[in-house]
Structures are given as C-alpha cells and as structure tokens.
Coordinates of C-alpha atoms in Angstrom, one line a residue:
M1 CA 32.0 -20.0 -5.2
H2 CA 35.5 -19.2 -6.3
H3 CA 38.5 -20.7 -4.4
V4 CA 40.8 -19.0 -1.9
P5 CA 44.0 -18.0 -3.8
A6 CA 46.7 -20.5 -3.1
I7 CA 49.2 -17.8 -2.2
R8 CA 47.1 -17.1 0.9
I9 CA 47.2 -20.7 2.2
R10 CA 50.1 -22.0 4.3
S11 CA 50.4 -25.4 5.8
V12 CA 51.6 -25.0 9.4
N13 CA 52.6 -28.7 9.7
D14 CA 52.8 -31.8 7.5
Q15 CA 50.2 -33.8 9.2
P16 CA 47.3 -35.5 7.3
I17 CA 43.7 -34.6 6.9
H18 CA 41.5 -37.0 9.0
G19 CA 38.7 -37.7 6.6
D20 CA 36.7 -39.7 9.2
G21 CA 36.5 -36.7 11.6
D22 CA 33.2 -35.2 12.6
F23 CA 33.7 -31.7 11.3
V24 CA 36.1 -29.1 10.0
L25 CA 37.4 -26.8 12.8
Y26 CA 38.0 -23.1 12.1
W27 CA 40.0 -21.6 14.9
M28 CA 39.2 -17.9 14.6
T29 CA 42.1 -15.8 16.1
A30 CA 42.6 -12.6 14.1
F31 CA 39.9 -12.3 11.5
R32 CA 37.0 -12.2 13.9
R33 CA 34.2 -11.9 11.4
V34 CA 32.0 -14.1 9.3
R35 CA 32.0 -11.9 6.2
F36 CA 34.8 -11.2 3.7
N37 CA 37.0 -13.7 5.5
F38 CA 39.4 -16.0 3.5
S39 CA 40.0 -18.2 6.5
L40 CA 36.3 -19.0 6.9
Q41 CA 35.9 -19.4 3.2
R42 CA 38.8 -21.9 3.1
A43 CA 37.3 -23.9 6.0
I44 CA 34.0 -24.1 4.1
E45 CA 35.9 -25.3 1.0
H46 CA 37.1 -28.2 3.1
C47 CA 33.6 -28.8 4.4
R48 CA 32.3 -29.2 0.9
T49 CA 35.2 -31.4 -0.3
L50 CA 34.9 -33.7 2.8
G51 CA 31.1 -33.5 3.1
K52 CA 31.4 -32.3 6.7
P53 CA 29.9 -29.6 8.9
L54 CA 31.8 -26.7 10.5
V55 CA 32.7 -25.7 14.0
I56 CA 33.9 -22.1 14.5
L57 CA 36.0 -21.7 17.7
E58 CA 36.5 -18.0 18.8
A59 CA 38.3 -17.8 22.0
V60 CA 40.0 -15.1 24.1
R61 CA 42.5 -15.9 26.8
T62 CA 43.4 -13.9 30.0
R63 CA 47.2 -14.0 29.8
Y64 CA 47.9 -12.2 26.6
P65 CA 50.1 -9.1 27.1
W66 CA 48.2 -6.0 28.1
A67 CA 44.9 -7.9 28.6
S68 CA 42.3 -5.5 30.0
D69 CA 38.7 -4.7 30.3
R70 CA 39.1 -2.4 27.3
L71 CA 40.4 -5.0 24.9
H72 CA 38.3 -7.9 26.3
H73 CA 35.1 -5.8 26.0
F74 CA 35.8 -4.9 22.4
I75 CA 36.6 -8.5 21.5
I76 CA 33.5 -9.8 23.3
Q77 CA 31.2 -7.3 21.5
G78 CA 32.6 -8.8 18.3
M79 CA 31.8 -12.3 19.6
A80 CA 28.2 -11.3 20.3
D81 CA 27.9 -10.1 16.7
N82 CA 29.4 -13.3 15.3
D83 CA 27.1 -15.4 17.5
A84 CA 24.0 -13.4 16.2
A85 CA 25.3 -13.6 12.6
V86 CA 25.7 -17.4 12.6
E87 CA 22.4 -17.8 14.3
K88 CA 20.7 -15.6 11.6
T89 CA 22.0 -17.9 8.8
K90 CA 20.0 -20.8 10.3
N91 CA 22.7 -23.0 8.7
P92 CA 22.3 -26.5 10.2
G93 CA 25.9 -27.4 9.5
V94 CA 27.6 -24.7 11.7
I95 CA 28.3 -24.4 15.4
Y96 CA 29.7 -21.1 16.7
Y97 CA 31.6 -21.7 19.9
P98 CA 32.6 -18.6 21.8
Y99 CA 35.0 -19.2 24.7
V100 CA 36.2 -16.6 27.2
E101 CA 38.8 -18.0 29.6
P102 CA 37.6 -17.5 33.2
D103 CA 41.0 -17.8 34.7
H104 CA 44.7 -18.2 33.7
G105 CA 45.2 -21.5 31.9
K106 CA 41.5 -22.7 32.1
G107 CA 41.2 -22.7 28.3
S108 CA 44.2 -25.0 28.0
G109 CA 43.3 -28.2 26.1
L110 CA 40.1 -26.9 24.4
L111 CA 41.7 -26.6 21.0
A112 CA 43.2 -30.1 21.3
A113 CA 39.9 -31.6 22.5
L114 CA 38.1 -30.2 19.5
A115 CA 40.9 -31.1 17.1
K116 CA 40.6 -34.8 18.2
R117 CA 37.2 -34.9 16.6
A118 CA 38.1 -32.7 13.6
C119 CA 39.2 -33.5 10.1
L120 CA 41.7 -30.6 10.1
V121 CA 42.1 -27.1 11.6
V122 CA 42.0 -23.9 9.6
T123 CA 43.2 -20.8 11.4
D124 CA 44.2 -17.2 10.7
D125 CA 47.7 -16.2 9.5
F126 CA 48.5 -12.9 11.3
P127 CA 52.1 -11.8 11.3
C128 CA 52.2 -9.9 14.6
F129 CA 51.9 -10.0 18.4
F130 CA 51.8 -13.4 20.0
L131 CA 49.7 -15.1 17.3
P132 CA 52.5 -16.4 15.1
Q133 CA 54.0 -18.3 18.0
L134 CA 50.5 -19.6 19.1
V135 CA 49.8 -21.0 15.6
K136 CA 53.3 -22.5 15.3
L137 CA 52.9 -24.3 18.7
A138 CA 49.5 -25.7 17.6
G139 CA 51.0 -27.0 14.4
R140 CA 53.7 -28.8 16.4
Q141 CA 51.3 -30.3 18.9
L142 CA 48.2 -31.3 16.9
P143 CA 48.3 -34.6 15.0
L144 CA 46.3 -33.4 12.0
L145 CA 46.7 -30.8 9.3
V146 CA 46.7 -27.1 10.5
E147 CA 46.3 -24.5 7.7
A148 CA 46.9 -20.8 8.3
V149 CA 45.1 -18.5 5.9
D150 CA 45.9 -14.9 5.1
S151 CA 43.0 -12.5 5.1
N152 CA 45.0 -9.4 6.2
G153 CA 45.3 -7.1 3.2
L154 CA 44.8 -6.6 -0.5
V155 CA 48.4 -7.7 -1.0
P156 CA 48.9 -11.3 0.2
L157 CA 51.6 -11.7 3.0
R158 CA 53.7 -13.8 0.6
G159 CA 53.1 -11.4 -2.3
T160 CA 56.3 -9.7 -1.6
D161 CA 59.8 -11.2 -1.2
H162 CA 61.6 -8.5 0.7
V163 CA 61.2 -5.7 3.1
F164 CA 60.4 -2.2 1.7
T165 CA 62.2 0.5 3.6
M166 CA 60.5 3.5 2.1
A167 CA 56.8 4.1 1.4
F168 CA 57.7 5.6 -2.0
H169 CA 59.3 2.4 -3.1
F170 CA 56.5 0.3 -1.7
R171 CA 53.9 2.5 -3.4
R172 CA 55.7 2.3 -6.7
W173 CA 55.8 -1.5 -6.4
L174 CA 52.1 -1.6 -5.6
Q175 CA 51.4 0.5 -8.7
K176 CA 53.2 -2.1 -10.8
N177 CA 51.9 -5.2 -9.0
L178 CA 48.6 -4.6 -7.2
S179 CA 46.0 -4.7 -10.1
P180 CA 45.8 -8.6 -10.4
W181 CA 44.9 -8.8 -6.7
L182 CA 42.0 -6.3 -7.3
E183 CA 40.2 -8.7 -9.6
K184 CA 36.9 -10.0 -8.2
S185 CA 38.2 -13.5 -8.2
E186 CA 41.0 -12.5 -5.7
F187 CA 38.5 -11.1 -3.2
P188 CA 36.9 -13.2 -0.4
V189 CA 33.2 -13.9 -0.9
A190 CA 30.9 -11.6 1.1
D191 CA 28.9 -14.2 2.9
P192 CA 30.6 -17.6 2.9
L193 CA 28.0 -19.1 5.3
R194 CA 25.0 -18.6 3.0
N195 CA 25.1 -22.1 1.5
E196 CA 24.0 -24.9 3.8
L197 CA 26.4 -27.5 5.1
P198 CA 25.6 -31.1 6.3
Q199 CA 23.7 -31.3 9.6
I200 CA 26.0 -31.1 12.6
E201 CA 25.5 -33.0 15.9
P202 CA 25.8 -31.0 19.2
L203 CA 29.3 -31.0 20.7
P204 CA 29.8 -33.6 23.4
K205 CA 29.1 -32.6 27.0
S206 CA 32.6 -33.7 28.0
I207 CA 33.9 -30.6 26.1
T208 CA 31.1 -28.1 26.7
N209 CA 30.9 -28.8 30.4
R210 CA 34.6 -28.4 30.9
W211 CA 35.0 -25.4 28.7
K212 CA 31.7 -23.7 29.0
P213 CA 30.7 -21.5 26.0
A214 CA 30.8 -17.9 27.1
D215 CA 27.7 -16.1 28.4
L216 CA 28.3 -13.1 26.2
T217 CA 25.4 -11.1 27.6
A218 CA 26.6 -11.5 31.1
L219 CA 30.2 -10.6 30.2
L220 CA 29.1 -7.4 28.5
S221 CA 27.1 -6.3 31.5
E222 CA 28.5 -3.6 33.8
S223 CA 30.2 -6.1 36.2
G224 CA 30.7 -8.8 33.6
L225 CA 34.5 -8.7 33.3
A226 CA 35.1 -8.0 37.0
K227 CA 36.0 -11.6 38.0
L228 CA 38.5 -12.1 35.1
P229 CA 42.2 -11.8 36.0
I230 CA 42.9 -8.9 33.6
D231 CA 43.7 -5.2 34.0
H232 CA 40.5 -3.5 35.3
E233 CA 42.0 0.0 35.4
V234 CA 42.0 0.3 31.5
K235 CA 38.3 0.7 31.1
P236 CA 36.2 0.1 27.9
T237 CA 35.8 3.2 25.7
K238 CA 32.7 4.6 24.1
T239 CA 33.8 2.9 20.8
N240 CA 31.8 -0.3 20.4
G241 CA 33.5 -3.4 18.9
G242 CA 32.0 -5.9 16.5
T243 CA 31.0 -6.1 12.8
V244 CA 27.7 -4.2 13.3
A245 CA 29.5 -1.2 14.8
A246 CA 32.3 -1.5 12.2
E247 CA 30.0 -1.4 9.2
K248 CA 28.1 1.6 10.7
V249 CA 31.4 3.5 11.2
L250 CA 32.5 2.7 7.6
K251 CA 29.1 3.7 6.2
E252 CA 29.1 7.1 8.1
F253 CA 32.7 7.8 7.0
L254 CA 32.0 7.2 3.3
K255 CA 28.8 9.2 3.4
H256 CA 29.7 12.1 5.6
R257 CA 33.5 12.5 6.1
L258 CA 35.3 11.1 3.1
S259 CA 34.5 14.3 1.1
R260 CA 36.6 16.3 3.6
Y261 CA 39.3 13.7 4.2
K262 CA 42.1 15.1 2.0
E263 CA 41.8 18.7 3.2
E264 CA 41.0 18.1 6.9
R265 CA 42.5 14.8 8.0
N266 CA 45.4 16.5 9.7
Q267 CA 43.2 18.8 11.7
P268 CA 42.7 17.4 15.3
E269 CA 39.5 19.4 15.8
Q270 CA 37.9 18.0 12.6
E271 CA 36.5 14.5 13.0
V272 CA 37.2 13.2 9.4
A273 CA 39.2 10.1 10.2
S274 CA 37.7 6.9 9.0
G275 CA 37.6 5.3 12.5
V276 CA 38.0 1.8 11.1
S277 CA 41.5 1.1 12.5
P278 CA 40.4 -0.8 15.6
Y279 CA 38.0 -2.9 13.5
L280 CA 40.7 -3.8 11.1
H281 CA 43.0 -4.7 13.9
F282 CA 40.6 -7.1 15.6
G283 CA 39.4 -8.4 12.3
H284 CA 35.8 -7.1 12.7
L285 CA 36.1 -5.5 9.3
S286 CA 38.0 -6.6 6.2
V287 CA 40.1 -4.3 4.0
H288 CA 38.5 -6.0 1.1
E289 CA 35.0 -4.9 2.3
I290 CA 36.2 -1.3 2.8
F291 CA 37.8 -1.2 -0.7
H292 CA 34.6 -2.8 -2.2
A293 CA 32.4 -0.2 -0.6
A294 CA 34.6 2.7 -1.5
A295 CA 35.0 1.6 -5.1
K296 CA 31.3 1.2 -5.4
L297 CA 30.8 4.7 -4.2
E298 CA 32.6 6.1 -7.2
D299 CA 31.7 3.4 -9.7
W300 CA 35.4 2.6 -9.8
S301 CA 36.9 -0.2 -12.0
L302 CA 40.3 -1.5 -12.9
D303 CA 40.2 0.6 -16.1
C304 CA 40.5 3.7 -14.0
L305 CA 44.1 2.8 -12.9
A306 CA 46.9 4.9 -14.5
K307 CA 49.1 3.0 -16.9
K308 CA 52.4 4.2 -15.5
A309 CA 53.8 3.5 -12.0
T310 CA 55.3 6.7 -10.6
G311 CA 55.3 6.0 -6.9
K312 CA 53.5 9.3 -6.3
N313 CA 50.6 9.3 -3.8
E314 CA 48.3 11.1 -6.3
G315 CA 47.0 10.3 -9.8
W316 CA 47.3 6.5 -9.9
W317 CA 44.0 5.2 -8.6
G318 CA 41.9 7.3 -10.9
T319 CA 39.4 8.3 -8.2
S320 CA 38.5 11.6 -6.6
P321 CA 41.4 13.2 -4.7
Q322 CA 39.6 12.5 -1.4
L323 CA 39.3 8.8 -2.0
E324 CA 42.9 8.6 -3.5
S325 CA 44.2 10.1 -0.3
Y326 CA 42.3 7.6 1.8
L327 CA 43.4 4.6 -0.3
D328 CA 47.0 5.6 0.1
E329 CA 46.6 5.5 3.9
L330 CA 44.5 2.3 3.8
I331 CA 46.7 0.4 1.5
T332 CA 50.2 1.9 1.1
W333 CA 50.7 2.9 4.8
R334 CA 48.8 0.1 6.3
E335 CA 50.2 -2.8 4.3
I336 CA 53.8 -1.7 4.4
G337 CA 53.6 -2.6 8.1
F338 CA 52.4 -6.1 7.2
N339 CA 55.2 -6.4 4.7
F340 CA 57.8 -5.6 7.5
C341 CA 56.3 -8.0 10.1
T342 CA 56.1 -10.8 7.5
H343 CA 59.8 -10.6 6.6
R344 CA 61.3 -9.4 9.9
Q345 CA 60.5 -11.2 13.2
D346 CA 62.3 -8.4 15.0
Y347 CA 59.7 -5.9 13.8
D348 CA 59.3 -4.6 17.4
K349 CA 63.0 -4.5 18.3
Y350 CA 65.2 -1.4 18.3
D351 CA 67.8 -3.2 16.1
S352 CA 65.2 -3.4 13.3
L353 CA 65.7 0.4 12.7
P354 CA 67.7 1.3 9.6
D355 CA 71.4 1.6 10.1
W356 CA 71.4 5.4 9.6
C357 CA 68.8 5.8 12.3
Q358 CA 70.7 3.8 14.8
K359 CA 74.0 5.6 14.0
T360 CA 72.6 9.1 14.3
L361 CA 70.7 8.2 17.5
E362 CA 73.8 6.6 19.0
K363 CA 75.9 9.7 18.1
H364 CA 73.5 11.8 20.1
A365 CA 72.6 9.3 22.9
R366 CA 74.6 11.3 25.5
D367 CA 73.2 14.7 24.5
K368 CA 71.7 16.6 27.4
R369 CA 67.9 16.2 27.6
P370 CA 66.3 19.4 28.7
N371 CA 63.4 17.4 30.2
L372 CA 63.4 13.7 31.3
Y373 CA 60.3 11.7 32.3
E374 CA 59.8 8.2 33.5
L375 CA 57.0 5.9 32.3
P376 CA 54.6 6.7 35.2
E377 CA 54.8 10.4 34.4
F378 CA 54.2 9.8 30.7
E379 CA 51.3 7.5 31.5
A380 CA 49.7 10.1 33.8
A381 CA 50.2 12.9 31.2
K382 CA 52.4 14.8 33.7
T383 CA 54.8 16.6 31.3
Y384 CA 55.3 20.4 31.0
D385 CA 53.7 20.3 27.5
P386 CA 49.9 20.8 27.4
L387 CA 49.5 19.5 23.8
W388 CA 51.4 16.3 24.5
N389 CA 49.4 15.8 27.7
A390 CA 46.2 16.3 25.8
A391 CA 47.2 13.6 23.3
Q392 CA 48.1 11.2 26.0
R393 CA 44.8 11.8 27.8
Q394 CA 42.9 11.1 24.6
L395 CA 44.8 7.8 24.3
V396 CA 43.9 6.8 27.9
R397 CA 40.2 7.9 27.6
E398 CA 39.3 6.9 24.1
G399 CA 41.9 4.3 23.0
R400 CA 43.2 6.5 20.2
I401 CA 45.1 9.6 19.4
H402 CA 44.4 11.8 16.4
N403 CA 46.8 10.6 13.6
Y404 CA 48.7 13.9 13.2
L405 CA 49.2 14.3 16.9
R406 CA 50.3 10.7 17.3
M407 CA 53.4 11.6 15.4
L408 CA 54.2 14.5 17.7
W409 CA 53.4 12.3 20.7
G410 CA 56.0 9.7 19.6
K411 CA 58.6 12.3 18.8
K412 CA 58.4 14.0 22.2
V413 CA 58.8 10.7 24.0
L414 CA 62.1 10.3 22.1
E415 CA 63.2 13.8 23.1
W416 CA 62.2 13.3 26.8
S417 CA 63.6 9.8 27.4
A418 CA 67.1 8.9 28.8
S419 CA 67.8 6.8 25.6
P420 CA 66.1 6.0 22.3
Q421 CA 65.8 2.4 23.4
E422 CA 63.9 3.5 26.5
A423 CA 61.7 5.8 24.4
L424 CA 60.8 2.9 22.2
Q425 CA 59.8 0.7 25.1
T426 CA 57.7 3.5 26.5
L427 CA 55.9 4.1 23.2
I428 CA 55.2 0.4 22.7
H429 CA 53.8 0.0 26.2
L430 CA 51.6 3.0 26.1
N431 CA 50.3 2.3 22.7
N432 CA 49.7 -1.4 23.3
K433 CA 48.1 -0.9 26.7
Y434 CA 45.6 1.8 25.7
A435 CA 45.1 2.0 21.9
L436 CA 42.3 -0.1 20.5
D437 CA 44.4 -0.5 17.3
G438 CA 47.7 -1.3 19.1
R439 CA 49.6 -4.6 18.9
N440 CA 49.3 -4.4 15.1
P441 CA 51.7 -4.1 12.2
N442 CA 50.3 -0.7 11.3
S443 CA 50.7 0.6 14.8
Y444 CA 54.3 -0.6 15.0
S445 CA 54.9 1.3 11.7
G446 CA 53.7 4.4 13.4
I447 CA 55.8 4.0 16.5
F448 CA 59.0 3.2 14.6
W449 CA 58.4 6.0 12.1
C450 CA 58.9 8.4 15.0
L451 CA 62.5 6.9 15.3
G452 CA 63.1 7.0 11.5
R453 CA 61.7 3.8 9.9
Y454 CA 60.3 4.6 6.4
D455 CA 61.8 8.1 6.6
R456 CA 65.0 9.7 5.4
P457 CA 67.7 11.8 7.1
W458 CA 66.6 15.4 7.8
A459 CA 68.9 18.4 8.0
P460 CA 69.9 20.3 10.0
E461 CA 71.3 17.8 12.5
R462 CA 69.9 18.5 15.9
P463 CA 70.6 17.5 19.5
I464 CA 69.1 14.2 20.7
F465 CA 67.4 13.6 17.3
G466 CA 70.5 13.8 15.1
M467 CA 69.2 13.4 11.6
I468 CA 65.8 12.0 12.7
R469 CA 62.8 14.2 11.6
W470 CA 62.1 16.6 14.5
M471 CA 58.7 17.9 15.6
S472 CA 57.7 20.4 18.2
S473 CA 54.4 21.3 19.9
D474 CA 54.8 25.0 19.0
N475 CA 55.2 24.2 15.3
T476 CA 52.3 21.8 15.4
A477 CA 50.1 24.4 17.0
R478 CA 51.0 26.8 14.2
K479 CA 50.2 24.2 11.5
V480 CA 47.0 22.8 12.8
R481 CA 44.2 24.1 15.0
V482 CA 44.5 22.7 18.6
K483 CA 42.7 25.3 20.8
N484 CA 39.5 23.3 21.2
Y485 CA 41.5 20.0 21.3
L486 CA 43.4 21.3 24.3
R487 CA 40.2 22.4 26.0
Q488 CA 38.6 19.0 25.3
Y489 CA 41.4 16.9 26.8
A490 CA 42.5 19.3 29.5

C-alpha cells in the first residue's frame, strides 16, 4: 500500500506518540467514510508501524450551529453505513464506535478518555465551519500526538500558497500544476481496511457505559431524534445520507445524466445535476472516487491532458464536452472555495469581499430599496416574487436549490435587504439551516459570489448593486424554463 502524501499530513501539536498505547485512534469528523479516505489510510499506516489495532470514533454533538433533524438524520444514515462496512470486513483489529450525544455536553470527555489509551490520534483536516477550532482545541488538550489529514480535494489544502480571487486564474494554475496530483500514487486507496490488523480487545466498560455507543437503528426510526435537543422543525428530506446512497447517486448520474449535463445543467426543470454535493460535504463520498469513476467511464489517462494551460474551461481535460463541463464544476469551482478557506479564516465575513465589491456596495448602501423583507419573511417564502419563493420552498423542502436558481436567490436577497451586510447574514443563515450541502467552503463560495467574490465589475452601474452582477427573475424566466418548476414549488 502506498503512503499518504506528506503534504496532506499536519501535526496539530508537538506531543509524542505513545508506543505503549492499546490502539491507534481515528477521530472521524469530516471524511465520514471508510473508502478513499486519506485520514483512515494514515491511521492504518500508524497501526502497521506500531503493530497496533484501530479504533474509529465517529461522533455527532447536539450543540453545533444549525443542528437539526435534517442534518442529524443524514449524518446518522452515514454512520449506519460505516458500521455495516466495518462489520463486513470482519477485520479483527478494528472497532467502529458511533456516538450520538443524547444531550448538550454529554459527549464531553469521550475523546480524552479514548486518547488516554491510544498511541496517537489521527483526525480530519477540514478548513471550514467549527471543525478547525475543534481540532485545534484537541491538539492543545491531549497529551499525545494529534495529526490532521487532508482528504478534501484533488489539490491538497497546502498545495497553494495564496488566495485565488478569480476562477480563471485558479483554473489556469490548475492546468499548470494539477497533473502530478492525478497520479495513481497520489490517490487514497479504495479500501484501506482490507488488510487485517492485530486483534483488538473490547473497549473498557468504564468508557462504553458512560458514553453508550449509538443505537443507530432506533435513532433512524420515525421518533428516533425526538428526544435530542436539536431543531425538530427542519425535517429530514427524501435524500438519504451515507456511502451506499452516495455511490448509487454517483452511478446514476454517470450512467443517465452526464450525457446531458453540459447542455441542460442550467435548466431547473431538467434533473441533470450530479446530486453528489451533500455527500461531498459530509464526507460520505470522496472527490477522488468521483474522479476515478468518471475517468474510467471514458478510459481517460494523463496523456489526454492538453500541453498548454490557457485558463479556459474547455479543451484542457481531453474528455467529452459533457465530462469536461462537469470536471470544471467539481474541481475548479469546488476547490477554489477550499483554497479561500485554507488561507483566509474570515472566509464567512463581509470584510473578506474584494475591495471593489465593498466600495461599490458602500456607494449604493443608502439607495432606496423598492422592496424590503426581514428574515422571517424570507424564510417563509413571503416575497412578491413567485420564482424566488419557489426556490426558497425547494430549499426548505428538499435541502437544495437548483444551481442556476441559487444564484438568482442570492442576488434578490441582496436587492431586498436593508444593507449588504444584512443580506449576507440572511443568506448564510438560510443556506446553513436548510441546505444539506451548507456549512461548506463550496457553499460559502456560492453565497459570496452573489456579492461579487470571484467575479468582476459589471456595467452599467445600477442602484443597490452598483457594479455587482445583477440578475432578475424576469430575465431568468426568459433564459431558462421555469413554468413547471413554479408549479412544483407553488
């Protein structure tokens, strides 16, 4: 088995490895899968070096921002898949420990209790939401080595040394620098648990009695989440979480929808989107696995790449136009968000907008707004605009908005808010509360794009927007078909 690339491994603290520990502990927080996972692969590397078994701790707390039945249910479905996958390996050296906190603070101390018996802790290196602070705190508090491993994208988080402000510039950089990371040796192994590890003893009752492993079947029942102190008004959607559902969605996209992706992806009434975004966010699916499956579909190899980097979104990959269009979304537009969050801790703050955006919005901050709405009106889809209301209802019902309409949705909130700062807070709240793929670098890219990030000044200068790109529902309805969409989400 090849090793995890060093650029993807970060020591969170300078504590030692405890070679006399009972096991290696993998604290699974962002890459919630047992396939194509550099973090799990790194933990197993340590198991082999130290001659130790493995404990995988996957936990979910109750007090994370926007915690709800919707998000919990999706995560717990993934836990059930991981539990089944580990059980299926029959590997005598692995314990999978799912923990769902029953009340605020009840999970406190579990990581430390397991770490006391561990040689070291390996965890996930995710640059967004509350996870960076959580890992940093663990590194300060635990008296043993904590390693954070990056399994986010094709480009390692530390593969860039600055923020890219335009997709064109990032794409051109990718075309010059990406190919070495597409080598097979730079990909995670598909099934890191396939080789047996040394026999593991059951965890002590002092731990499992105090922090009872989750009854995943009970939690996934109709009333399973009712006792947890989370938001019960944001209900689960029909989209199932977990690696089994993720791989089914990916397979169906590649087989049935990819062929129409380039021509129809902006049409709200045509279901050609890949649908993998929630699974990428929760780590149920790896971008490496998606790329591997897509490349295999067209018998693609590194020899297909164009020799010259132009920064254009066509002609470089050497694939069909449909796949090229999808890869640009999957890699350029997804990973530019990870680039920003890696280098800017203020990725979710208004002041992170480019200077020209802030200046033009400030210039027009006191322009008269023809319509003003407060957060409750936005949330309840009570605006005068049927198309905007339909997009908001889709978000509330399904945890997603069609990608093209999501841009309009964001632009109109800017137009209808008392200030651009207020608009930003409304967008972040609605997206993070309802969207299955919210709280992610990619979703922050989409929100901030509506206020000018990654874009350029657009003439003519308009009221409220200034030089920010403007969109209207009437223009959108002329460009794409929305009649049935409006009927569906009326």
